[in-house]
Short mmCIF file of C-alpha atoms and ligand atoms in Angstrom, two decimals:
data_model
loop_
_atom_site.label_atom_id
_atom_site.label_comp_id
_atom_site.label_asym_id
_atom_site.label_seq_id
_atom_site.Cartn_x
_atom_site.Cartn_y
_atom_site.Cartn_z
CA MET A 157 29.86 48.02 56.23
CA ALA A 158 29.27 50.07 53.06
CA GLU A 159 30.91 47.29 51.09
CA GLN A 160 28.45 44.76 52.51
CA HIS A 161 25.51 47.04 51.61
CA THR A 162 26.72 47.30 48.03
CA LYS A 163 27.06 43.54 47.77
CA SER A 164 23.61 42.89 49.18
CA GLU A 165 22.13 45.55 46.89
CA ARG A 166 23.80 43.91 43.90
CA LEU A 167 22.43 40.54 44.92
CA ARG A 168 18.98 42.06 45.53
CA ARG A 169 18.92 43.55 42.02
CA HIS A 170 20.03 40.27 40.53
CA LEU A 171 17.22 38.44 42.32
CA VAL A 172 14.66 41.06 41.21
CA ASP A 173 15.77 40.44 37.59
CA VAL A 174 15.50 36.68 38.00
CA ILE A 175 12.01 37.01 39.49
CA ASP A 176 10.91 39.48 36.78
CA GLN A 177 12.18 37.22 34.05
CA GLY A 178 9.47 34.78 34.90
CA LEU A 179 9.87 32.85 38.12
CA GLU A 180 6.41 31.52 38.89
CA PRO A 181 4.67 32.82 42.04
CA HIS A 182 5.31 30.53 45.02
CA SER A 183 8.39 28.96 43.46
CA LYS A 184 11.21 28.45 45.91
CA LEU A 185 14.41 30.49 45.81
CA PRO A 186 17.76 28.79 46.52
CA THR A 187 18.65 28.56 50.22
CA GLU A 188 20.62 31.34 51.93
CA ARG A 189 23.60 29.05 52.05
CA ASP A 190 23.43 28.22 48.32
CA LEU A 191 23.07 31.89 47.41
CA ALA A 192 26.06 32.76 49.60
CA VAL A 193 28.19 30.14 47.86
CA GLU A 194 26.97 31.03 44.37
CA PHE A 195 27.57 34.77 44.76
CA GLU A 196 30.63 34.44 46.97
CA VAL A 197 29.18 36.61 49.72
CA SER A 198 28.46 36.07 53.42
CA ARG A 199 25.15 34.70 54.73
CA LEU A 200 24.58 38.09 56.35
CA THR A 201 24.76 39.77 52.93
CA VAL A 202 22.27 37.26 51.52
CA ARG A 203 19.94 37.81 54.47
CA ARG A 204 20.05 41.59 53.94
CA ALA A 205 19.12 41.20 50.28
CA LEU A 206 16.25 38.83 51.13
CA ASP A 207 15.05 41.10 53.97
CA ARG A 208 14.66 43.97 51.51
CA LEU A 209 12.90 41.79 48.95
CA GLU A 210 10.54 40.65 51.68
CA HIS A 211 9.80 44.24 52.74
CA GLU A 212 9.15 45.13 49.11
CA GLY A 213 6.66 42.26 48.91
CA LEU A 214 8.56 40.40 46.18
CA VAL A 215 9.25 37.32 48.27
CA TYR A 216 7.87 35.75 51.40
CA ARG A 217 9.47 33.42 53.91
CA VAL A 218 8.03 30.34 55.50
CA GLN A 219 9.84 29.29 58.64
CA GLY A 220 11.65 26.03 58.15
CA ALA A 221 10.71 25.85 54.46
CA GLY A 222 12.59 28.71 52.78
CA THR A 223 11.99 31.80 50.68
CA PHE A 224 9.37 31.90 47.93
CA VAL A 225 8.37 34.26 45.11
CA ALA A 226 5.30 36.29 46.16
CA ALA A 227 2.16 36.46 44.00
CA PRO A 228 1.97 39.72 42.01
CA ARG A 229 -0.05 42.50 43.61
CA ILE A 230 -3.47 43.54 42.37
CA THR A 231 -3.23 46.86 40.59
CA LYS A 232 -5.88 49.20 41.94
CA SER A 233 -6.31 52.09 39.57
CA VAL A 234 -7.89 55.20 40.99
CA GLU A 235 -10.96 54.86 38.85
CA LEU A 236 -14.46 54.30 40.06
CA THR A 237 -14.52 50.53 39.86
CA SER A 238 -16.09 47.88 42.04
CA PHE A 239 -14.14 45.13 43.75
CA SER A 240 -15.62 42.61 41.29
CA GLU A 241 -14.52 44.69 38.29
CA ASP A 242 -10.98 45.04 39.68
CA MET A 243 -10.67 41.27 40.11
CA ARG A 244 -12.13 40.41 36.70
CA THR A 245 -9.69 42.84 35.05
CA ARG A 246 -6.92 40.71 36.57
CA GLY A 247 -8.53 37.49 35.35
CA LEU A 248 -9.52 36.51 38.90
CA GLU A 249 -12.94 35.34 40.03
CA PRO A 250 -14.40 37.73 42.63
CA GLY A 251 -16.27 36.32 45.59
CA SER A 252 -17.45 37.35 49.00
CA SER A 253 -18.77 35.96 52.21
CA VAL A 254 -21.26 38.10 54.04
CA LEU A 255 -20.16 38.39 57.67
CA VAL A 256 -22.71 40.87 59.00
CA THR A 257 -26.01 42.33 57.80
CA GLU A 258 -27.78 44.61 60.23
CA THR A 259 -29.87 47.74 60.49
CA ILE A 260 -28.38 50.29 62.88
CA PRO A 261 -29.02 53.93 63.80
CA ALA A 262 -26.85 56.15 61.63
CA GLY A 263 -25.39 58.27 64.44
CA ALA A 264 -23.67 61.56 63.68
CA ARG A 265 -20.76 60.30 61.58
CA LEU A 266 -22.60 57.92 59.20
CA GLY A 267 -25.55 60.31 59.14
CA ALA A 268 -23.29 63.05 57.78
CA LYS A 269 -21.76 60.70 55.19
CA LEU A 270 -25.11 59.40 53.92
CA ARG A 271 -26.90 62.71 54.44
CA VAL A 272 -29.55 61.24 56.74
CA SER A 273 -30.39 62.31 60.25
CA PRO A 274 -28.44 60.63 63.10
CA SER A 275 -31.59 58.92 64.35
CA ASP A 276 -32.39 57.38 60.92
CA ASP A 277 -31.58 53.73 60.30
CA VAL A 278 -28.85 52.63 57.89
CA PHE A 279 -28.00 49.21 56.50
CA HIS A 280 -24.60 47.82 57.42
CA ILE A 281 -23.13 45.00 55.32
CA ARG A 282 -19.76 43.53 56.21
CA ARG A 283 -18.13 41.29 53.64
CA ALA A 284 -14.86 39.42 53.29
CA ARG A 285 -13.86 39.76 49.65
CA THR A 286 -11.95 37.06 47.81
CA ALA A 287 -10.15 36.59 44.50
CA ASP A 288 -10.08 33.00 43.26
CA GLY A 289 -10.98 32.07 46.83
CA GLU A 290 -8.05 33.97 48.39
CA PRO A 291 -9.05 36.62 50.97
CA MET A 292 -8.13 40.13 49.80
CA ALA A 293 -10.17 42.71 51.67
CA LEU A 294 -12.78 43.38 54.32
CA GLU A 295 -15.51 45.82 53.39
CA ASP A 296 -18.07 47.57 55.56
CA SER A 297 -20.77 49.16 53.41
CA TYR A 298 -23.42 51.51 54.77
CA LEU A 299 -26.49 52.41 52.70
CA ASN A 300 -29.69 54.33 53.13
CA PRO A 301 -32.63 51.86 53.48
CA ARG A 302 -35.03 54.41 51.99
CA LEU A 303 -33.14 54.26 48.69
CA PHE A 304 -32.77 50.47 48.75
CA PRO A 305 -35.74 48.84 50.47
CA GLY A 306 -35.14 45.15 51.13
CA LEU A 307 -31.48 45.30 50.04
CA ILE A 308 -30.22 43.71 53.21
CA ASP A 309 -32.07 40.48 52.44
CA ASN A 310 -30.74 40.48 48.87
CA VAL A 311 -26.97 40.60 49.43
CA GLY A 312 -25.08 37.40 48.89
CA GLY A 313 -21.88 36.53 47.11
CA GLU A 314 -22.50 38.73 44.07
CA SER A 315 -21.48 42.32 43.24
CA LEU A 316 -23.19 45.00 45.32
CA TYR A 317 -22.82 47.58 42.52
CA ARG A 318 -24.56 45.16 40.17
CA ILE A 319 -27.47 44.67 42.58
CA LEU A 320 -27.80 48.45 42.95
CA GLU A 321 -27.91 48.82 39.17
CA THR A 322 -30.06 45.89 38.20
CA GLU A 323 -32.49 45.75 41.13
CA TYR A 324 -32.72 49.42 42.04
CA GLY A 325 -31.70 51.20 38.82
CA MET A 326 -29.08 53.13 40.79
CA ARG A 327 -25.83 53.85 39.01
CA ILE A 328 -22.91 55.25 40.95
CA GLU A 329 -21.40 58.12 38.99
CA TRP A 330 -18.72 59.60 41.21
CA ALA A 331 -17.14 59.19 44.62
CA GLU A 332 -14.95 60.80 47.22
CA GLN A 333 -12.21 58.45 48.32
CA SER A 334 -9.36 58.57 50.77
CA VAL A 335 -6.58 56.08 51.38
CA HIS A 336 -4.26 55.74 54.32
CA ALA A 337 -1.72 53.23 55.58
CA SER A 338 -2.89 50.88 58.30
CA VAL A 339 -2.15 47.50 59.90
CA LEU A 340 -4.40 44.46 60.24
CA GLU A 341 -5.84 44.08 63.71
CA PRO A 342 -5.60 40.43 64.87
CA GLU A 343 -9.29 39.82 64.17
CA GLN A 344 -8.99 41.26 60.63
CA ALA A 345 -5.75 39.35 60.05
CA GLU A 346 -7.48 36.09 60.88
CA LEU A 347 -10.29 36.78 58.43
CA LEU A 348 -7.76 37.72 55.75
CA ASP A 349 -5.46 34.80 56.44
CA ALA A 350 -2.52 37.16 57.02
CA PRO A 351 -0.16 37.74 59.96
CA PRO A 352 -1.52 40.08 62.70
CA PHE A 353 -0.36 43.69 62.39
CA SER A 354 0.80 43.23 58.79
CA PRO A 355 0.49 46.30 56.56
CA ALA A 356 -2.80 47.23 54.96
CA PHE A 357 -4.50 50.00 52.98
CA PHE A 358 -7.52 51.59 54.59
CA VAL A 359 -9.84 53.06 51.95
CA SER A 360 -12.99 55.01 52.63
CA ARG A 361 -15.34 55.92 49.81
CA THR A 362 -18.59 57.86 49.65
CA SER A 363 -20.32 57.19 46.34
CA TYR A 364 -22.95 59.36 44.67
CA ASP A 365 -25.40 58.99 41.79
CA ALA A 366 -25.90 61.50 38.96
CA GLN A 367 -28.22 63.57 41.18
CA ASP A 368 -25.48 63.72 43.84
CA ARG A 369 -27.42 61.51 46.22
CA ALA A 370 -25.14 59.67 48.67
CA VAL A 371 -25.53 56.01 47.64
CA GLU A 372 -22.98 54.20 49.77
CA TYR A 373 -20.36 54.94 52.38
CA ALA A 374 -17.79 52.14 52.61
CA GLU A 375 -14.68 51.42 54.64
CA SER A 376 -12.41 48.80 53.13
CA THR A 377 -9.23 47.24 54.46
CA TYR A 378 -7.04 45.74 51.74
CA ARG A 379 -4.09 43.46 52.35
CA GLY A 380 -0.97 45.57 51.88
CA ASP A 381 0.99 42.64 50.48
CA ARG A 382 -1.52 42.01 47.69
CA TYR A 383 -2.27 45.52 46.41
CA HIS A 384 -0.65 48.52 44.90
CA TYR A 385 -2.20 51.77 43.72
CA GLU A 386 -1.63 53.18 40.28
CA PHE A 387 -2.34 56.80 39.30
CA LYS A 388 -2.38 58.65 36.04
CA ILE A 389 -1.30 62.15 37.02
CA HIS A 390 -1.17 65.36 35.04
CA ARG A 391 1.13 68.29 35.59
CA SER A 392 -0.78 71.32 36.80
CA ARG A 393 -0.30 74.52 34.86
C1 GLP B 446 -15.20 48.77 46.03
C2 GLP B 446 -15.61 49.93 46.91
C3 GLP B 446 -16.75 49.61 47.84
C4 GLP B 446 -17.87 48.90 47.10
C5 GLP B 446 -17.35 47.73 46.32
C6 GLP B 446 -18.45 47.11 45.47
O1 GLP B 446 -14.46 47.83 46.72
N1 GLP B 446 -14.49 50.41 47.70
O2 GLP B 446 -17.24 50.82 48.34
O3 GLP B 446 -18.83 48.44 48.02
O4 GLP B 446 -16.33 48.13 45.44
O5 GLP B 446 -17.92 45.94 44.92
P1 GLP B 446 -18.85 44.79 44.36
O6 GLP B 446 -19.75 45.44 43.35
O7 GLP B 446 -17.91 43.79 43.80
O8 GLP B 446 -19.65 44.26 45.53
#
């Protein structure tokens, strides 16, 4: 048993090296049978190695077609950037389709986030975000209509942060953000073109301007197979 683990681990590392050395995303790996013959191991050993690579998001399988190299993940640094900025940094063209625009009563939870009373109205904008046309995230943004009159009729495919800056002179200066692991509900999975219940990051962010006014509260669900988070951390004294 242990022997088989060692062999599959060795094969896994070899495949990681081959992928890192420049296999193009979506290129096909040799079949399980060919790998077994080439590395003189059993099919079970090959399957173990591929299972781990799949869990790590380095490859994906298509039933009946084989195993393919996955596209690299988007690096999300923990800086105060917009979705559009993150995509442009990666050389990808950001896009969005607006799924919902509505005005709803804040209620207690959103009221507390946006510092308005529960009976006040808030704007809700739901967007599917894309990179070079590929769905990446779903974002629900809530904003205070008193700060952004008419905003709801202005949102289209372009950057929300840009509209806030250019149309309303509102610059977001800081934010509180939390991230937790999640899975895509079937309805979200369909919108994101991913399998139901596949892993996701759930990110909530309350953004403030320089006067500490709550500008936006947003809940975003990012595809877990297309993102990773990167931190610069400092040792505390
Ligand atoms: C990030 C934030 C959202 C914000 C969005 C704005 O994704 N988590 O809170 O709404 O950026 O992005 P853009 O300016 O591209 O619309």
